[in-house]
Structure formats: structure tokens, C-alpha cells
Amino acid sequence: MILPVNNIKHNINFSAGSNEKEKKSFNSDYDHDTLLPSTTLTNIRIGMDKLTNAFTLYPAKGLKGSKNANFYEFLTMGTVPYIIGSLGLMAVFNFANKFFSPFDKVQASKIGQKMALGVVLYGVFKSLSKQLISRPVNMLTGVDTDQPYAKVNYELPDHINDTDITSIEYHKVFESVEFPRWDLLYGDETKGEKRNFRYDKIAKKLNMGDNLNDSDQETKPRIKEIIVKSNLAKSISSYLWAATGVALAFQQPWEEYFKVMTFKFWKPKEFLKSLKIFGRSFVNSAKNLYKGDGRGIAKHAGKILLGVAALSSIFGVINTVAGVKKSPKSNSKVINPNEKHVVS
């Protein structure tokens, strides 16, 4: 079925609920692929929706051999072994402590707790560090490399009475470099939006001029270049920041937090104290990592790791932006994009 592309609506339902057939009923307000606001709240809701489905709906469809199970659902379920494996790694270093002598138990607990924290900070730093590339690139070029959208799939009926059965997938507009969803970036002219208003903003940010006749065609090659370069920068810097997170987790100041650590939020006094100590331990551990211990290269290892991670993000942004913000020589000498004639 061909989906409409220009009539973009923003009335979005993030609910992951389903009926007894594990289907999502047709919603007339959400009947086509829809551009979503690129906000932290949106990303959290999308993440929770995908995580819930990865543990419940998608495995059930696969086990039943549903003809509607697809590759997107298979990839989404990749978070399941990642989480289970992380929990297993934490368990390996903590659950055996009770079999040790009192002194050995204390020492093993310190290592086990830092190992568990390292697993958590690895994932957090790896994920959040990508924003150090995408946010500056968006500010400097107008291209949101992480722009999300909801894709509506019209599923095959499992029963004769099934009609208008849909499922929702969450993707990014520039998920594919070769085939981005350009159509979702066009404005809705029925709402008074200029068709190319998003492309016009990007063209202005890229120093290509104002009021271009075909800003979409002018900017698309540069947008692709931005996506390729930013993806490379994210891949490199995210792993360096992940390594920094692991190194941070093994600093001595965390031991203060482990003594009062609690997740019992129903005991607000203890829980708030735990959060306060967590913040203090985080800051002190960062200072400790920067200052370093020992002599020679060991003392400066933390500085080097932090510096390399930071520089990878900075140079990643510079490399992404530098080439695309400069007008091509052919345009500057032969064609003026703001005029309708060739200039000498």
C-alpha cells in the first residue's frame, strides 16, 4: 500500500498497548508515516516502547511463526541478549561472594560492584556520547542526524475478520544513507507551511543562500555527506567514551557510594542520601581519574583517555561541518543560486 507523504501530523500516541490478538488497532489520527519531535522525552518514550516490545510482543510473534514478524522486530530484540548478558556479567562477579571468607568477601565485593558499575557506565557513556556529535552538528548545519519518525505498517490479517491492522516501528529519517526519508522533511502546504521550509533552513545554515528555487535538490548531496561523516565520528568517539566510563567506574571514591547504595525509593530519606553520595562519588572519581596514580604513563593514563575521547568528539564535529559549509567553486564562479541567469 502506498502511504501519503506530505500530510504530516504530529498527534502521536506512544502507547505500546495491544488487544488480545497482539495487534494495534487502526487510528485515523495516526494513519501514515509521521515525523516525530526530536526531544529527549520522545527518545525516552521510543526507547521504552521498543524495550517493552522486545521482551513481550516481538518474541511472541516469532515463536508463533507470525507472517507479520519482520527484520525490524528481529533487530529490536537484540537488546534482550545485551541486557541479559550484562546482568550475567554482573552476577558472575557478585553472587559468589557469599562463599568467601569475611576478608576475601569484602575485597571481592569491591571489585564486583565496580565491575557492575562499569557495565552500566559503558552503556550510558556509549549512548549519550553520540549526542556530543549530533547536537553540535544540528546547531551548525541544521541537519538533525537523529531525527526520529514513526513508520506505520499495514499487517496481513491473521483471521478473516481482521481489518485495518497496523503496527508501529520507530526509525530515523537518515537511517539509510542511500535512501533517506526525504519525503518526511517536506512541509505540509495544507497547514500553510512552505514545502521546502526545512531545506531552506539547512541551506541558510550551510551558507548556500536564501530563497533558493530548489533548496531540497541543492542541499541533499551535502546532507548525505554530513550523515556519512557524522556516523563515522559517532562510531569512533562512542567507544572511546565507553572506555572512559569503564575507567571511571574503577576509581576508589565509588567505595563511599557502595556503602550506602540503595534503590529503595519507597524509603525517601535513605534513597535521597544514596543519590547525594552518588553525585559526590561521581565527581570525585572523575577528578581521581584525571589526576591518576602511580608514576610515568600510568599516572597520566586517565588524562590521555579523557583527552582522546574529547578530541574524537571535537574533531568529529569539525570534520563533519568544515567541508559542507563552504560553497562549491562551481556555484561561486558559474552559477548564482539566487539568480535565474548564468554569471561570468
GROMACS .gro file of C-alpha atoms in nm:
model
  344
    1MET     CA    1   0.000   0.000   0.000
    2ILE     CA    2   0.127   0.346  -0.090
    3LEU     CA    3   0.135   0.578   0.211
    4PRO     CA    4   0.073   0.954   0.189
    5VAL     CA    5   0.392   1.154   0.242
    6ASN     CA    6   0.303   1.523   0.264
    7ASN     CA    7   0.012   1.527   0.504
    8ILE     CA    8   0.230   1.508   0.815
    9LYS     CA    9   0.053   1.507   1.150
   10HIS     CA   10   0.204   1.538   1.495
   11ASN     CA   11  -0.073   1.389   1.707
   12ILE     CA   12   0.121   1.086   1.820
   13ASN     CA   13   0.024   0.803   2.050
   14PHE     CA   14   0.325   0.633   2.207
   15SER     CA   15   0.119   0.364   2.375
   16ALA     CA   16   0.258   0.015   2.334
   17GLY     CA   17  -0.073  -0.147   2.427
   18SER     CA   18  -0.234  -0.419   2.216
   19ASN     CA   19  -0.554  -0.620   2.209
   20GLU     CA   20  -0.591  -0.991   2.268
   21LYS     CA   21  -0.455  -1.062   1.921
   22GLU     CA   22  -0.145  -0.859   1.998
   23LYS     CA   23  -0.240  -0.609   1.727
   24LYS     CA   24  -0.261  -0.232   1.721
   25SER     CA   25  -0.598  -0.104   1.605
   26PHE     CA   26  -0.622   0.146   1.324
   27ASN     CA   27  -0.615   0.508   1.443
   28SER     CA   28  -0.746   0.767   1.197
   29ASP     CA   29  -0.525   1.034   1.358
   30TYR     CA   30  -0.213   0.827   1.301
   31ASP     CA   31  -0.256   0.662   0.964
   32HIS     CA   32   0.072   0.739   0.789
   33ASP     CA   33   0.446   0.767   0.846
   34THR     CA   34   0.492   1.060   1.084
   35LEU     CA   35   0.786   1.281   1.169
   36LEU     CA   36   0.837   1.292   1.547
   37PRO     CA   37   0.976   1.578   1.756
   38SER     CA   38   1.346   1.523   1.823
   39THR     CA   39   1.338   1.568   2.200
   40THR     CA   40   1.474   1.378   2.499
   41LEU     CA   41   1.121   1.288   2.610
   42THR     CA   42   1.041   1.145   2.266
   43ASN     CA   43   1.359   0.936   2.265
   44ILE     CA   44   1.283   0.802   2.614
   45ARG     CA   45   0.931   0.702   2.512
   46ILE     CA   46   1.053   0.539   2.194
   47GLY     CA   47   1.321   0.351   2.389
   48MET     CA   48   1.070   0.227   2.647
   49ASP     CA   49   0.825   0.121   2.377
   50LYS     CA   50   1.092  -0.073   2.185
   51LEU     CA   51   1.229  -0.232   2.503
   52THR     CA   52   0.884  -0.346   2.616
   53ASN     CA   53   0.803  -0.494   2.276
   54ALA     CA   54   1.145  -0.662   2.258
   55PHE     CA   55   1.067  -0.861   2.573
   56THR     CA   56   0.698  -0.928   2.508
   57LEU     CA   57   0.528  -0.874   2.173
   58TYR     CA   58   0.808  -0.946   1.924
   59PRO     CA   59   0.926  -1.280   2.077
   60ALA     CA   60   0.563  -1.397   2.094
   61LYS     CA   61   0.512  -1.320   1.724
   62GLY     CA   62   0.832  -1.501   1.634
   63LEU     CA   63   0.753  -1.809   1.840
   64LYS     CA   64   0.407  -1.832   1.685
   65GLY     CA   65   0.557  -1.803   1.337
   66SER     CA   66   0.355  -1.493   1.259
   67LYS     CA   67   0.373  -1.387   0.895
   68ASN     CA   68   0.392  -1.027   1.017
   69ALA     CA   69   0.718  -1.075   1.208
   70ASN     CA   70   0.991  -0.880   1.029
   71PHE     CA   71   1.358  -0.781   1.035
   72TYR     CA   72   1.294  -0.463   1.237
   73GLU     CA   73   1.150  -0.673   1.519
   74PHE     CA   74   1.445  -0.913   1.497
   75LEU     CA   75   1.693  -0.624   1.533
   76THR     CA   76   1.494  -0.469   1.817
   77MET     CA   77   1.513  -0.796   2.010
   78GLY     CA   78   1.892  -0.759   2.005
   79THR     CA   79   1.859  -0.556   2.325
   80VAL     CA   80   1.737  -0.868   2.507
   81PRO     CA   81   2.066  -1.068   2.497
   82TYR     CA   82   2.258  -0.745   2.558
   83ILE     CA   83   2.069  -0.680   2.883
   84ILE     CA   84   2.070  -1.043   2.992
   85GLY     CA   85   2.442  -1.070   2.916
   86SER     CA   86   2.514  -0.753   3.114
   87LEU     CA   87   2.319  -0.884   3.412
   88GLY     CA   88   2.501  -1.217   3.383
   89LEU     CA   89   2.838  -1.042   3.383
   90MET     CA   90   2.740  -0.853   3.698
   91ALA     CA   91   2.622  -1.175   3.862
   92VAL     CA   92   2.946  -1.360   3.789
   93PHE     CA   93   3.143  -1.108   3.996
   94ASN     CA   94   2.894  -1.070   4.282
   95PHE     CA   95   2.682  -1.378   4.355
   96ALA     CA   96   2.977  -1.598   4.455
   97ASN     CA   97   3.092  -1.358   4.729
   98LYS     CA   98   2.892  -1.537   4.999
   99PHE     CA   99   3.120  -1.842   4.968
  100PHE     CA  100   3.435  -1.644   5.054
  101SER     CA  101   3.591  -1.572   5.391
  102PRO     CA  102   3.493  -1.238   5.551
  103PHE     CA  103   3.811  -1.058   5.439
  104ASP     CA  104   3.801  -1.203   5.087
  105LYS     CA  105   3.429  -1.125   5.063
  106VAL     CA  106   3.494  -0.755   5.127
  107GLN     CA  107   3.767  -0.739   4.865
  108ALA     CA  108   3.567  -0.936   4.611
  109SER     CA  109   3.260  -0.719   4.671
  110LYS     CA  110   3.457  -0.404   4.590
  111ILE     CA  111   3.572  -0.546   4.258
  112GLY     CA  112   3.229  -0.694   4.179
  113GLN     CA  113   3.046  -0.369   4.249
  114LYS     CA  114   3.289  -0.170   4.035
  115MET     CA  115   3.254  -0.428   3.758
  116ALA     CA  116   2.874  -0.392   3.771
  117LEU     CA  117   2.902  -0.014   3.764
  118GLY     CA  118   3.146  -0.041   3.474
  119VAL     CA  119   2.890  -0.237   3.272
  120VAL     CA  120   2.627   0.033   3.337
  121LEU     CA  121   2.857   0.328   3.263
  122TYR     CA  122   2.982   0.156   2.947
  123GLY     CA  123   2.631   0.156   2.804
  124VAL     CA  124   2.540   0.503   2.931
  125PHE     CA  125   2.856   0.674   2.806
  126LYS     CA  126   2.842   0.493   2.471
  127SER     CA  127   2.484   0.605   2.413
  128LEU     CA  128   2.499   0.961   2.543
  129SER     CA  129   2.834   1.041   2.380
  130LYS     CA  130   2.669   1.029   2.037
  131GLN     CA  131   2.484   1.347   2.131
  132LEU     CA  132   2.823   1.522   2.151
  133ILE     CA  133   2.833   1.480   1.774
  134SER     CA  134   2.469   1.511   1.667
  135ARG     CA  135   2.377   1.817   1.876
  136PRO     CA  136   2.663   2.045   1.759
  137VAL     CA  137   2.619   1.924   1.401
  138ASN     CA  138   2.249   2.009   1.419
  139MET     CA  139   2.324   2.355   1.557
  140LEU     CA  140   2.587   2.431   1.292
  141THR     CA  141   2.423   2.276   0.984
  142GLY     CA  142   2.052   2.246   1.064
  143VAL     CA  143   2.068   1.870   0.994
  144ASP     CA  144   1.934   1.656   1.278
  145THR     CA  145   2.112   1.327   1.215
  146ASP     CA  146   1.898   1.157   1.483
  147GLN     CA  147   1.558   1.283   1.363
  148PRO     CA  148   1.306   1.007   1.451
  149TYR     CA  149   0.985   0.912   1.276
  150ALA     CA  150   0.710   0.657   1.326
  151LYS     CA  151   0.652   0.412   1.043
  152VAL     CA  152   0.304   0.264   1.005
  153ASN     CA  153   0.294  -0.095   0.880
  154TYR     CA  154  -0.030  -0.237   0.746
  155GLU     CA  155  -0.017  -0.601   0.850
  156LEU     CA  156  -0.165  -0.910   0.692
  157PRO     CA  157  -0.477  -1.035   0.874
  158ASP     CA  158  -0.445  -1.349   1.083
  159HIS     CA  159  -0.821  -1.401   1.084
  160ILE     CA  160  -1.094  -1.334   0.832
  161ASN     CA  161  -1.250  -1.061   1.046
  162ASP     CA  162  -0.925  -0.867   1.095
  163THR     CA  163  -0.935  -0.529   0.922
  164ASP     CA  164  -0.710  -0.222   0.924
  165ILE     CA  165  -0.446  -0.392   1.138
  166THR     CA  166  -0.135  -0.179   1.187
  167SER     CA  167   0.192  -0.193   1.377
  168ILE     CA  168   0.427   0.093   1.457
  169GLU     CA  169   0.801   0.096   1.401
  170TYR     CA  170   1.040   0.371   1.510
  171HIS     CA  171   1.316   0.467   1.270
  172LYS     CA  172   1.539   0.764   1.193
  173VAL     CA  173   1.496   0.977   0.885
  174PHE     CA  174   1.863   0.931   0.791
  175GLU     CA  175   1.885   0.568   0.898
  176SER     CA  176   1.979   0.480   0.539
  177VAL     CA  177   2.242   0.699   0.376
  178GLU     CA  178   2.143   0.588   0.026
  179PHE     CA  179   1.768   0.611   0.080
  180PRO     CA  180   1.685   0.872   0.346
  181ARG     CA  181   1.321   0.959   0.404
  182TRP     CA  182   1.341   1.291   0.221
  183ASP     CA  183   0.961   1.300   0.187
  184LEU     CA  184   0.911   1.343   0.561
  185LEU     CA  185   1.112   1.667   0.562
  186TYR     CA  186   0.875   1.848   0.325
  187GLY     CA  187   0.628   2.089   0.479
  188ASP     CA  188   0.251   2.041   0.485
  189GLU     CA  189   0.117   2.302   0.243
  190THR     CA  190  -0.240   2.244   0.367
  191LYS     CA  191  -0.127   2.389   0.701
  192GLY     CA  192   0.036   2.691   0.544
  193GLU     CA  193   0.389   2.551   0.561
  194LYS     CA  194   0.627   2.613   0.274
  195ARG     CA  195   0.709   2.287   0.103
  196ASN     CA  196   1.085   2.335   0.138
  197PHE     CA  197   1.096   2.528   0.465
  198ARG     CA  198   1.320   2.269   0.637
  199TYR     CA  199   1.553   2.253   0.339
  200ASP     CA  200   1.559   2.635   0.327
  201LYS     CA  201   1.681   2.644   0.689
  202ILE     CA  202   1.953   2.389   0.613
  203ALA     CA  203   2.061   2.583   0.302
  204LYS     CA  204   2.092   2.901   0.507
  205LYS     CA  205   2.298   2.725   0.774
  206LEU     CA  206   2.526   2.582   0.506
  207ASN     CA  207   2.588   2.928   0.354
  208MET     CA  208   2.414   2.833   0.031
  209GLY     CA  209   2.191   3.140   0.024
  210ASP     CA  210   1.828   3.231   0.093
  211ASN     CA  211   1.514   3.170  -0.110
  212LEU     CA  212   1.669   2.911  -0.339
  213ASN     CA  213   1.440   2.784  -0.614
  214ASP     CA  214   1.515   2.419  -0.532
  215SER     CA  215   1.672   2.416  -0.187
  216ASP     CA  216   1.584   2.048  -0.144
  217GLN     CA  217   1.782   1.941  -0.450
  218GLU     CA  218   2.067   2.177  -0.363
  219THR     CA  219   2.109   2.053  -0.007
  220LYS     CA  220   2.051   1.677  -0.042
  221PRO     CA  221   2.409   1.591  -0.156
  222ARG     CA  222   2.554   1.789   0.135
  223ILE     CA  223   2.314   1.633   0.382
  224LYS     CA  224   2.431   1.287   0.271
  225GLU     CA  225   2.791   1.395   0.324
  226ILE     CA  226   2.703   1.518   0.674
  227ILE     CA  227   2.535   1.186   0.759
  228VAL     CA  228   2.831   0.976   0.643
  229LYS     CA  229   3.088   1.186   0.831
  230SER     CA  230   2.881   1.212   1.150
  231ASN     CA  231   2.816   0.836   1.155
  232LEU     CA  232   3.190   0.773   1.135
  233ALA     CA  233   3.257   1.024   1.414
  234LYS     CA  234   2.991   0.864   1.636
  235SER     CA  235   3.133   0.515   1.582
  236ILE     CA  236   3.483   0.620   1.685
  237SER     CA  237   3.402   0.854   1.973
  238SER     CA  238   3.128   0.640   2.132
  239TYR     CA  239   3.367   0.352   2.205
  240LEU     CA  240   3.632   0.587   2.343
  241TRP     CA  241   3.375   0.742   2.576
  242ALA     CA  242   3.252   0.392   2.670
  243ALA     CA  243   3.607   0.300   2.770
  244THR     CA  244   3.622   0.621   2.973
  245GLY     CA  245   3.305   0.516   3.154
  246VAL     CA  246   3.459   0.181   3.249
  247ALA     CA  247   3.777   0.351   3.372
  248LEU     CA  248   3.567   0.593   3.577
  249ALA     CA  249   3.380   0.305   3.740
  250PHE     CA  250   3.702   0.157   3.881
  251GLN     CA  251   3.806   0.465   4.077
  252GLN     CA  252   3.839   0.443   4.456
  253PRO     CA  253   3.585   0.717   4.551
  254TRP     CA  254   3.297   0.492   4.441
  255GLU     CA  255   3.351   0.280   4.752
  256GLU     CA  256   3.186   0.556   4.958
  257TYR     CA  257   2.872   0.522   4.746
  258PHE     CA  258   2.866   0.142   4.760
  259LYS     CA  259   2.844   0.159   5.141
  260VAL     CA  260   2.513   0.349   5.132
  261MET     CA  261   2.381   0.238   4.791
  262THR     CA  262   2.010   0.165   4.784
  263PHE     CA  263   1.735   0.155   4.522
  264LYS     CA  264   1.451   0.152   4.776
  265PHE     CA  265   1.279   0.471   4.659
  266TRP     CA  266   0.992   0.398   4.898
  267LYS     CA  267   1.237   0.494   5.173
  268PRO     CA  268   1.294   0.855   5.059
  269LYS     CA  269   1.545   0.952   5.327
  270GLU     CA  270   1.784   0.666   5.251
  271PHE     CA  271   1.726   0.690   4.876
  272LEU     CA  272   1.797   1.065   4.859
  273LYS     CA  273   2.110   1.020   5.069
  274SER     CA  274   2.223   0.749   4.828
  275LEU     CA  275   2.169   0.983   4.530
  276LYS     CA  276   2.363   1.261   4.701
  277ILE     CA  277   2.658   1.032   4.770
  278PHE     CA  278   2.637   0.903   4.412
  279GLY     CA  279   2.681   1.255   4.275
  280ARG     CA  280   2.973   1.324   4.506
  281SER     CA  281   3.140   0.992   4.423
  282PHE     CA  282   3.096   1.059   4.051
  283VAL     CA  283   3.267   1.397   4.073
  284ASN     CA  284   3.548   1.270   4.296
  285SER     CA  285   3.602   0.967   4.071
  286ALA     CA  286   3.629   1.193   3.766
  287LYS     CA  287   3.890   1.403   3.948
  288ASN     CA  288   4.074   1.090   4.056
  289LEU     CA  289   4.076   0.954   3.700
  290TYR     CA  290   4.217   1.283   3.572
  291LYS     CA  291   4.487   1.314   3.839
  292GLY     CA  292   4.593   0.949   3.814
  293ASP     CA  293   4.800   0.729   4.044
  294GLY     CA  294   5.148   0.585   4.029
  295ARG     CA  295   5.426   0.708   3.806
  296GLY     CA  296   5.505   0.755   3.441
  297ILE     CA  297   5.243   0.661   3.184
  298ALA     CA  298   5.017   0.505   3.448
  299LYS     CA  299   4.976   0.841   3.623
  300HIS     CA  300   4.872   1.012   3.300
  301ALA     CA  301   4.661   0.729   3.156
  302GLY     CA  302   4.336   0.888   3.272
  303LYS     CA  303   4.424   1.227   3.122
  304ILE     CA  304   4.517   1.060   2.794
  305LEU     CA  305   4.193   0.861   2.777
  306LEU     CA  306   3.978   1.164   2.861
  307GLY     CA  307   4.171   1.380   2.616
  308VAL     CA  308   4.148   1.132   2.329
  309ALA     CA  309   3.773   1.081   2.388
  310ALA     CA  310   3.709   1.457   2.399
  311LEU     CA  311   3.924   1.524   2.092
  312SER     CA  312   3.747   1.249   1.898
  313SER     CA  313   3.416   1.431   1.953
  314ILE     CA  314   3.560   1.776   1.876
  315PHE     CA  315   3.742   1.668   1.560
  316GLY     CA  316   3.441   1.459   1.459
  317VAL     CA  317   3.221   1.769   1.462
  318ILE     CA  318   3.486   1.980   1.285
  319ASN     CA  319   3.538   1.718   1.013
  320THR     CA  320   3.161   1.684   0.962
  321VAL     CA  321   3.094   2.056   0.933
  322ALA     CA  322   3.407   2.206   0.776
  323GLY     CA  323   3.368   2.074   0.423
  324VAL     CA  324   2.994   2.120   0.380
  325LYS     CA  325   2.966   2.482   0.497
  326LYS     CA  326   3.190   2.608   0.217
  327SER     CA  327   3.018   2.682  -0.114
  328PRO     CA  328   3.140   2.479  -0.412
  329LYS     CA  329   3.366   2.666  -0.654
  330SER     CA  330   3.136   2.582  -0.943
  331ASN     CA  331   2.847   2.765  -0.780
  332SER     CA  332   3.053   3.069  -0.682
  333LYS     CA  333   3.208   3.119  -1.026
  334VAL     CA  334   2.950   2.992  -1.271
  335ILE     CA  335   2.601   2.983  -1.123
  336ASN     CA  336   2.442   3.213  -0.869
  337PRO     CA  337   2.170   3.003  -0.698
  338ASN     CA  338   1.978   3.321  -0.607
  339GLU     CA  339   1.951   3.435  -0.971
  340LYS     CA  340   1.798   3.290  -1.285
  341HIS     CA  341   2.090   3.355  -1.516
  342VAL     CA  342   2.448   3.239  -1.560
  343VAL     CA  343   2.711   3.480  -1.434
  344SER     CA  344   3.064   3.517  -1.563
   0.00000   0.00000   0.00000
